[in-house]
Amino acid sequence: MTLMRTPRPLSITALFLGVSLIAGCTQFPELDRTITPELEAAPYPDLVPIDPLLAKATAGRIDPVRTEAELSGRAAQLEARAGRIGTTSTNATTATRVARLRAKAAELRRARQAAETSAEAE
């Protein structure tokens, strides 16, 4: 039967001290030379209130309700336009244009549905 010897507090301290001394001998990069003289001579930036900056940050966000209304309106206009064009003329160029308009209207409907889905997820 072998008995495990518990480490003595002195040996743990000596081990910790040895590791600390070895770590203290490592080379650190020179941080003093990372700033150029131009940067060192440059004035400090102006301090500005944070409220206008936060207002600018939130102003660029997409409003899902407004976006949905715009997409729905645009899709309805394209559908109406495609319907008018499809019933009044029958040449190949117009048929191609009608197909493109219908495809664009379908794309706008899909975008609206995706916006509704993401708005519901939030």
PDB file of N, CA and C in Angstrom, residues 62-107:
ATOM      1  N   ILE A  62     -34.155  50.732 -39.458  1.00  0.00           N
ATOM      2  CA  ILE A  62     -35.308  50.494 -40.314  1.00  0.00           C
ATOM      3  C   ILE A  62     -36.553  50.366 -39.454  1.00  0.00           C
ATOM      4  N   ASP A  63     -37.585  51.110 -39.846  1.00  0.00           N
ATOM      5  CA  ASP A  63     -38.876  51.023 -39.169  1.00  0.00           C
ATOM      6  C   ASP A  63     -39.702  49.963 -39.890  1.00  0.00           C
ATOM      7  N   PRO A  64     -39.969  48.814 -39.258  1.00  0.00           N
ATOM      8  CA  PRO A  64     -40.659  47.731 -39.958  1.00  0.00           C
ATOM      9  C   PRO A  64     -42.068  48.096 -40.417  1.00  0.00           C
ATOM     10  N   VAL A  65     -42.773  48.905 -39.669  1.00  0.00           N
ATOM     11  CA  VAL A  65     -44.143  49.266 -40.041  1.00  0.00           C
ATOM     12  C   VAL A  65     -44.124  50.130 -41.304  1.00  0.00           C
ATOM     13  N   ARG A  66     -43.253  51.139 -41.307  1.00  0.00           N
ATOM     14  CA  ARG A  66     -43.167  52.019 -42.476  1.00  0.00           C
ATOM     15  C   ARG A  66     -42.665  51.252 -43.698  1.00  0.00           C
ATOM     16  N   THR A  67     -41.677  50.393 -43.505  1.00  0.00           N
ATOM     17  CA  THR A  67     -41.129  49.608 -44.607  1.00  0.00           C
ATOM     18  C   THR A  67     -42.196  48.692 -45.186  1.00  0.00           C
ATOM     19  N   GLU A  68     -42.979  48.055 -44.329  1.00  0.00           N
ATOM     20  CA  GLU A  68     -44.051  47.174 -44.801  1.00  0.00           C
ATOM     21  C   GLU A  68     -45.071  47.959 -45.602  1.00  0.00           C
ATOM     22  N   ALA A  69     -45.435  49.137 -45.137  1.00  0.00           N
ATOM     23  CA  ALA A  69     -46.417  49.960 -45.853  1.00  0.00           C
ATOM     24  C   ALA A  69     -45.875  50.364 -47.224  1.00  0.00           C
ATOM     25  N   GLU A  70     -44.610  50.759 -47.282  1.00  0.00           N
ATOM     26  CA  GLU A  70     -44.008  51.143 -48.556  1.00  0.00           C
ATOM     27  C   GLU A  70     -43.949  49.968 -49.519  1.00  0.00           C
ATOM     28  N   LEU A  71     -43.543  48.805 -49.020  1.00  0.00           N
ATOM     29  CA  LEU A  71     -43.457  47.623 -49.889  1.00  0.00           C
ATOM     30  C   LEU A  71     -44.837  47.175 -50.365  1.00  0.00           C
ATOM     31  N   SER A  72     -45.811  47.229 -49.489  1.00  0.00           N
ATOM     32  CA  SER A  72     -47.174  46.841 -49.872  1.00  0.00           C
ATOM     33  C   SER A  72     -47.719  47.781 -50.941  1.00  0.00           C
ATOM     34  N   GLY A  73     -47.511  49.067 -50.761  1.00  0.00           N
ATOM     35  CA  GLY A  73     -47.969  50.047 -51.734  1.00  0.00           C
ATOM     36  C   GLY A  73     -47.303  49.864 -53.086  1.00  0.00           C
ATOM     37  N   ARG A  74     -45.996  49.656 -53.047  1.00  0.00           N
ATOM     38  CA  ARG A  74     -45.248  49.447 -54.291  1.00  0.00           C
ATOM     39  C   ARG A  74     -45.702  48.170 -54.995  1.00  0.00           C
ATOM     40  N   ALA A  75     -45.914  47.104 -54.256  1.00  0.00           N
ATOM     41  CA  ALA A  75     -46.372  45.844 -54.847  1.00  0.00           C
ATOM     42  C   ALA A  75     -47.754  46.015 -55.462  1.00  0.00           C
ATOM     43  N   ALA A  76     -48.645  46.740 -54.782  1.00  0.00           N
ATOM     44  CA  ALA A  76     -49.982  46.966 -55.318  1.00  0.00           C
ATOM     45  C   ALA A  76     -49.925  47.792 -56.602  1.00  0.00           C
ATOM     46  N   GLN A  77     -49.062  48.821 -56.626  1.00  0.00           N
ATOM     47  CA  GLN A  77     -48.903  49.625 -57.833  1.00  0.00           C
ATOM     48  C   GLN A  77     -48.394  48.779 -58.994  1.00  0.00           C
ATOM     49  N   LEU A  78     -47.415  47.933 -58.735  1.00  0.00           N
ATOM     50  CA  LEU A  78     -46.863  47.089 -59.790  1.00  0.00           C
ATOM     51  C   LEU A  78     -47.898  46.088 -60.297  1.00  0.00           C
ATOM     52  N   GLU A  79     -48.675  45.518 -59.383  1.00  0.00           N
ATOM     53  CA  GLU A  79     -49.735  44.583 -59.794  1.00  0.00           C
ATOM     54  C   GLU A  79     -50.762  45.285 -60.673  1.00  0.00           C
ATOM     55  N   ALA A  80     -51.167  46.481 -60.261  1.00  0.00           N
ATOM     56  CA  ALA A  80     -52.158  47.235 -61.042  1.00  0.00           C
ATOM     57  C   ALA A  80     -51.592  47.594 -62.408  1.00  0.00           C
ATOM     58  N   ARG A  81     -50.346  48.018 -62.425  1.00  0.00           N
ATOM     59  CA  ARG A  81     -49.697  48.377 -63.688  1.00  0.00           C
ATOM     60  C   ARG A  81     -49.584  47.167 -64.610  1.00  0.00           C
ATOM     61  N   ALA A  82     -49.180  46.034 -64.039  1.00  0.00           N
ATOM     62  CA  ALA A  82     -49.071  44.815 -64.832  1.00  0.00           C
ATOM     63  C   ALA A  82     -50.431  44.382 -65.350  1.00  0.00           C
ATOM     64  N   GLY A  83     -51.470  44.548 -64.552  1.00  0.00           N
ATOM     65  CA  GLY A  83     -52.819  44.205 -64.988  1.00  0.00           C
ATOM     66  C   GLY A  83     -53.290  45.078 -66.126  1.00  0.00           C
ATOM     67  N   ARG A  84     -53.012  46.386 -66.037  1.00  0.00           N
ATOM     68  CA  ARG A  84     -53.408  47.306 -67.114  1.00  0.00           C
ATOM     69  C   ARG A  84     -52.656  47.004 -68.400  1.00  0.00           C
ATOM     70  N   ILE A  85     -51.370  46.766 -68.283  1.00  0.00           N
ATOM     71  CA  ILE A  85     -50.556  46.495 -69.475  1.00  0.00           C
ATOM     72  C   ILE A  85     -50.953  45.159 -70.086  1.00  0.00           C
ATOM     73  N   GLY A  86     -51.210  44.162 -69.266  1.00  0.00           N
ATOM     74  CA  GLY A  86     -51.537  42.835 -69.773  1.00  0.00           C
ATOM     75  C   GLY A  86     -52.861  42.788 -70.523  1.00  0.00           C
ATOM     76  N   THR A  87     -53.799  43.641 -70.187  1.00  0.00           N
ATOM     77  CA  THR A  87     -55.108  43.583 -70.845  1.00  0.00           C
ATOM     78  C   THR A  87     -55.194  44.457 -72.071  1.00  0.00           C
ATOM     79  N   THR A  88     -54.301  45.430 -72.236  1.00  0.00           N
ATOM     80  CA  THR A  88     -54.439  46.368 -73.348  1.00  0.00           C
ATOM     81  C   THR A  88     -53.587  46.030 -74.556  1.00  0.00           C
ATOM     82  N   SER A  89     -52.515  45.310 -74.423  1.00  0.00           N
ATOM     83  CA  SER A  89     -51.674  45.002 -75.581  1.00  0.00           C
ATOM     84  C   SER A  89     -51.181  43.571 -75.504  1.00  0.00           C
ATOM     85  N   THR A  90     -50.748  43.051 -76.643  1.00  0.00           N
ATOM     86  CA  THR A  90     -50.380  41.634 -76.672  1.00  0.00           C
ATOM     87  C   THR A  90     -49.038  41.370 -77.345  1.00  0.00           C
ATOM     88  N   ASN A  91     -48.255  42.381 -77.669  1.00  0.00           N
ATOM     89  CA  ASN A  91     -46.999  42.084 -78.358  1.00  0.00           C
ATOM     90  C   ASN A  91     -45.965  41.476 -77.411  1.00  0.00           C
ATOM     91  N   ALA A  92     -44.894  40.929 -77.966  1.00  0.00           N
ATOM     92  CA  ALA A  92     -43.900  40.171 -77.189  1.00  0.00           C
ATOM     93  C   ALA A  92     -43.147  41.056 -76.203  1.00  0.00           C
ATOM     94  N   THR A  93     -42.832  42.277 -76.610  1.00  0.00           N
ATOM     95  CA  THR A  93     -42.101  43.175 -75.715  1.00  0.00           C
ATOM     96  C   THR A  93     -42.929  43.493 -74.479  1.00  0.00           C
ATOM     97  N   THR A  94     -44.180  43.757 -74.695  1.00  0.00           N
ATOM     98  CA  THR A  94     -45.058  44.065 -73.576  1.00  0.00           C
ATOM     99  C   THR A  94     -45.243  42.845 -72.681  1.00  0.00           C
ATOM    100  N   ALA A  95     -45.350  41.672 -73.282  1.00  0.00           N
ATOM    101  CA  ALA A  95     -45.502  40.457 -72.488  1.00  0.00           C
ATOM    102  C   ALA A  95     -44.281  40.227 -71.603  1.00  0.00           C
ATOM    103  N   THR A  96     -43.097  40.499 -72.145  1.00  0.00           N
ATOM    104  CA  THR A  96     -41.870  40.373 -71.355  1.00  0.00           C
ATOM    105  C   THR A  96     -41.872  41.368 -70.206  1.00  0.00           C
ATOM    106  N   ARG A  97     -42.301  42.598 -70.510  1.00  0.00           N
ATOM    107  CA  ARG A  97     -42.344  43.628 -69.476  1.00  0.00           C
ATOM    108  C   ARG A  97     -43.341  43.270 -68.378  1.00  0.00           C
ATOM    109  N   VAL A  98     -44.487  42.733 -68.787  1.00  0.00           N
ATOM    110  CA  VAL A  98     -45.500  42.314 -67.810  1.00  0.00           C
ATOM    111  C   VAL A  98     -44.944  41.211 -66.929  1.00  0.00           C
ATOM    112  N   ALA A  99     -44.245  40.275 -67.518  1.00  0.00           N
ATOM    113  CA  ALA A  99     -43.661  39.187 -66.736  1.00  0.00           C
ATOM    114  C   ALA A  99     -42.652  39.722 -65.725  1.00  0.00           C
ATOM    115  N   ARG A 100     -41.833  40.710 -66.163  1.00  0.00           N
ATOM    116  CA  ARG A 100     -40.856  41.316 -65.247  1.00  0.00           C
ATOM    117  C   ARG A 100     -41.565  42.041 -64.113  1.00  0.00           C
ATOM    118  N   LEU A 101     -42.630  42.778 -64.440  1.00  0.00           N
ATOM    119  CA  LEU A 101     -43.360  43.499 -63.402  1.00  0.00           C
ATOM    120  C   LEU A 101     -44.006  42.542 -62.408  1.00  0.00           C
ATOM    121  N   ARG A 102     -44.569  41.461 -62.925  1.00  0.00           N
ATOM    122  CA  ARG A 102     -45.184  40.486 -62.017  1.00  0.00           C
ATOM    123  C   ARG A 102     -44.128  39.838 -61.132  1.00  0.00           C
ATOM    124  N   ALA A 103     -42.959  39.544 -61.703  1.00  0.00           N
ATOM    125  CA  ALA A 103     -41.873  38.950 -60.911  1.00  0.00           C
ATOM    126  C   ALA A 103     -41.416  39.925 -59.834  1.00  0.00           C
ATOM    127  N   LYS A 104     -41.337  41.221 -60.196  1.00  0.00           N
ATOM    128  CA  LYS A 104     -40.913  42.216 -59.215  1.00  0.00           C
ATOM    129  C   LYS A 104     -41.952  42.353 -58.109  1.00  0.00           C
ATOM    130  N   ALA A 105     -43.244  42.293 -58.480  1.00  0.00           N
ATOM    131  CA  ALA A 105     -44.311  42.364 -57.475  1.00  0.00           C
ATOM    132  C   ALA A 105     -44.241  41.165 -56.543  1.00  0.00           C
ATOM    133  N   ALA A 106     -43.976  39.988 -57.103  1.00  0.00           N
ATOM    134  CA  ALA A 106     -43.846  38.792 -56.264  1.00  0.00           C
ATOM    135  C   ALA A 106     -42.652  38.916 -55.330  1.00  0.00           C
ATOM    136  N   GLU A 107     -41.564  39.501 -55.833  1.00  0.00           N
ATOM    137  CA  GLU A 107     -40.375  39.701 -54.994  1.00  0.00           C
ATOM    138  C   GLU A 107     -40.683  40.651 -53.848  1.00  0.00           C
TER     139      GLU A 107
END
